[in-house]
Coordinates of C-alpha atoms in Angstrom, one line a residue:
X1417 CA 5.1 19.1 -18.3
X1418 CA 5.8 15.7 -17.3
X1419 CA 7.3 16.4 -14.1
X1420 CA 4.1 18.5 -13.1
X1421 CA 2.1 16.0 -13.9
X1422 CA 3.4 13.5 -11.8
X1423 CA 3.9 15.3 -9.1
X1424 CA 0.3 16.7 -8.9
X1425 CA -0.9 12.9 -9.2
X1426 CA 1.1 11.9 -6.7
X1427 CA -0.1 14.7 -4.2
X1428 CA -3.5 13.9 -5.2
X1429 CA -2.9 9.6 -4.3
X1430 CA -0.7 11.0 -1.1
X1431 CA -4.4 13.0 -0.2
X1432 CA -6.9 9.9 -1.3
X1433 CA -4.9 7.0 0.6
X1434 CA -4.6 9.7 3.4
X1435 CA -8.7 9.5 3.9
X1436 CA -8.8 5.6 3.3
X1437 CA -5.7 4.3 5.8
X1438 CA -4.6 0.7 5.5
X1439 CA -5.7 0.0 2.3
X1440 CA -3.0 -0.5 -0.6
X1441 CA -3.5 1.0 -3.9
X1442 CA -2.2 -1.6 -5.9
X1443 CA -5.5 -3.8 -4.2
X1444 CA -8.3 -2.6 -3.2
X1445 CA -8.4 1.1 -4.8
X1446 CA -10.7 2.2 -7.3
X1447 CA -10.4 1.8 -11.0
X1448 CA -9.7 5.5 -11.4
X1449 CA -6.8 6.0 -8.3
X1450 CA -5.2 2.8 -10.0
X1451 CA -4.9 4.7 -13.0
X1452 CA -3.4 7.5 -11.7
X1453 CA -0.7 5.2 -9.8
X1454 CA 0.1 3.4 -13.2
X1455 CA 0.6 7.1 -14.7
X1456 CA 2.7 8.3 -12.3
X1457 CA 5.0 5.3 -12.3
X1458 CA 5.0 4.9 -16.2
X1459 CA 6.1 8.0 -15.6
X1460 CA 9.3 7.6 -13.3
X1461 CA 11.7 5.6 -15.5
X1462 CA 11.7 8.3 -18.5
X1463 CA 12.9 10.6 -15.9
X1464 CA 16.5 8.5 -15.8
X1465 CA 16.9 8.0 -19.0
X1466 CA 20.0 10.3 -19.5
X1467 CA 21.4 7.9 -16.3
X1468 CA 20.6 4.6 -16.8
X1469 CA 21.8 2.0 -19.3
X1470 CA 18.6 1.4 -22.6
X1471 CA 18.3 -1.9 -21.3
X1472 CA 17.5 -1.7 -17.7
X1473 CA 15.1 1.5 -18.7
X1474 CA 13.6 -1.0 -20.8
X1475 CA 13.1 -4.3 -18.6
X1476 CA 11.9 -1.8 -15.8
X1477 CA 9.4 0.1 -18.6
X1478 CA 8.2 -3.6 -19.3
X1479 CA 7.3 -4.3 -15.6
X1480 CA 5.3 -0.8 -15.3
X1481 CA 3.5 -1.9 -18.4
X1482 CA 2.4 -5.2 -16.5
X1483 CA 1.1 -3.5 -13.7
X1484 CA 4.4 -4.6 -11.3
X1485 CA 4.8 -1.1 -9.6
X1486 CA 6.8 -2.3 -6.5
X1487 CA 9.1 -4.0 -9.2
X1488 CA 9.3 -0.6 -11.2
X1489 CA 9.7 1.0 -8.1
X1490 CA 12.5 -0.9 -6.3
X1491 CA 14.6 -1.5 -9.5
X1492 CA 15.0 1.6 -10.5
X1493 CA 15.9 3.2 -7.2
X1494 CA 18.3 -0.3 -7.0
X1495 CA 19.4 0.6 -10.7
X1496 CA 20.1 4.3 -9.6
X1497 CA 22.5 3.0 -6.4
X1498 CA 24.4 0.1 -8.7
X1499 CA 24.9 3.1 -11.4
X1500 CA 26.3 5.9 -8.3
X1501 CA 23.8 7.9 -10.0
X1502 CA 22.3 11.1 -8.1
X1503 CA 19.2 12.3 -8.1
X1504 CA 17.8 15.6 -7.5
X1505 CA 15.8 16.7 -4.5
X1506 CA 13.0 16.5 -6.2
X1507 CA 13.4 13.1 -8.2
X1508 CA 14.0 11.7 -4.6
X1509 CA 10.8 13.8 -3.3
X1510 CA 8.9 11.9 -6.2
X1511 CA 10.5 8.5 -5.5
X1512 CA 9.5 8.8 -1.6
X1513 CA 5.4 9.8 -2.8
X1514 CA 5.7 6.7 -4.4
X1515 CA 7.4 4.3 -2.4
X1516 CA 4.5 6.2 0.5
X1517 CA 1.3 5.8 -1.9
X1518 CA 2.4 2.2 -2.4
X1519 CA 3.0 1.5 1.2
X1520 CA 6.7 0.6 0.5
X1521 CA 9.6 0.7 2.9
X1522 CA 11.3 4.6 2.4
X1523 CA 14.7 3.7 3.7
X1524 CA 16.6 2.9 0.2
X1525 CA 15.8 6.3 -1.0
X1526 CA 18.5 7.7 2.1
X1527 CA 21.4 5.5 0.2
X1528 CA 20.9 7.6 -2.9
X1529 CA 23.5 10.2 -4.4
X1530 CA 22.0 14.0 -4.4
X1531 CA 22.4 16.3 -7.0
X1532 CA 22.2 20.0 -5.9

């Protein structure tokens, strides 16, 4: 259920920032699209927690809570290279909406391990 749910809101903020280019979600959206990309980021760290050591899951659930998505974001895909964890196609797939929804650079995701 959770992984359905973020990836419909992240198809849904990939389709809103798509009519409004140039402007960042973590500015100048709406109340209700930042909502939706708090969700889908609170979101992201439970995915890893079978990968990641309690304590980084934990300082980067802290930063999510604060509102620091490019933190959340960028440490855990950092946390997922220090770690040689892989990821599946489609964690990377949802790690790539939101690195794109938050206008973030894409290229880190390429240094990641796959799982098939």
């Amino acid at each position: 259920m959770l992984r359905h749910e973020l990836v419909q809101t992240l198809r849904l903020l990939t389709f809103t920032r798509a009519k409004r280019p140039g402007r960042r979600p973590s500015q100048d959206a709406p109340r209700l699209e930042q909502r939706e990309v708090a969700r889908a980021v609170r979101c992201l760290p439970g995915r890893f927690t079978d990968r990641l050591p309690a304590r980084t899951l934990q300082r980067i659930s802290i930063a999510a809570s604060g509102g620091q998505w490019e933190r959340v974001v960028g440490d855990l895909i950092a946390s997922l290279r220090a770690h040689n964890q892989p990821v599946t196609p489609e964690e990377r797939d949802q790690l790539h909406a939101v690195l794109k929804t938050l206008r973030l650079p894409t290229g880190a995701l390429f240094d990641l391990d796959m799982r098939h």
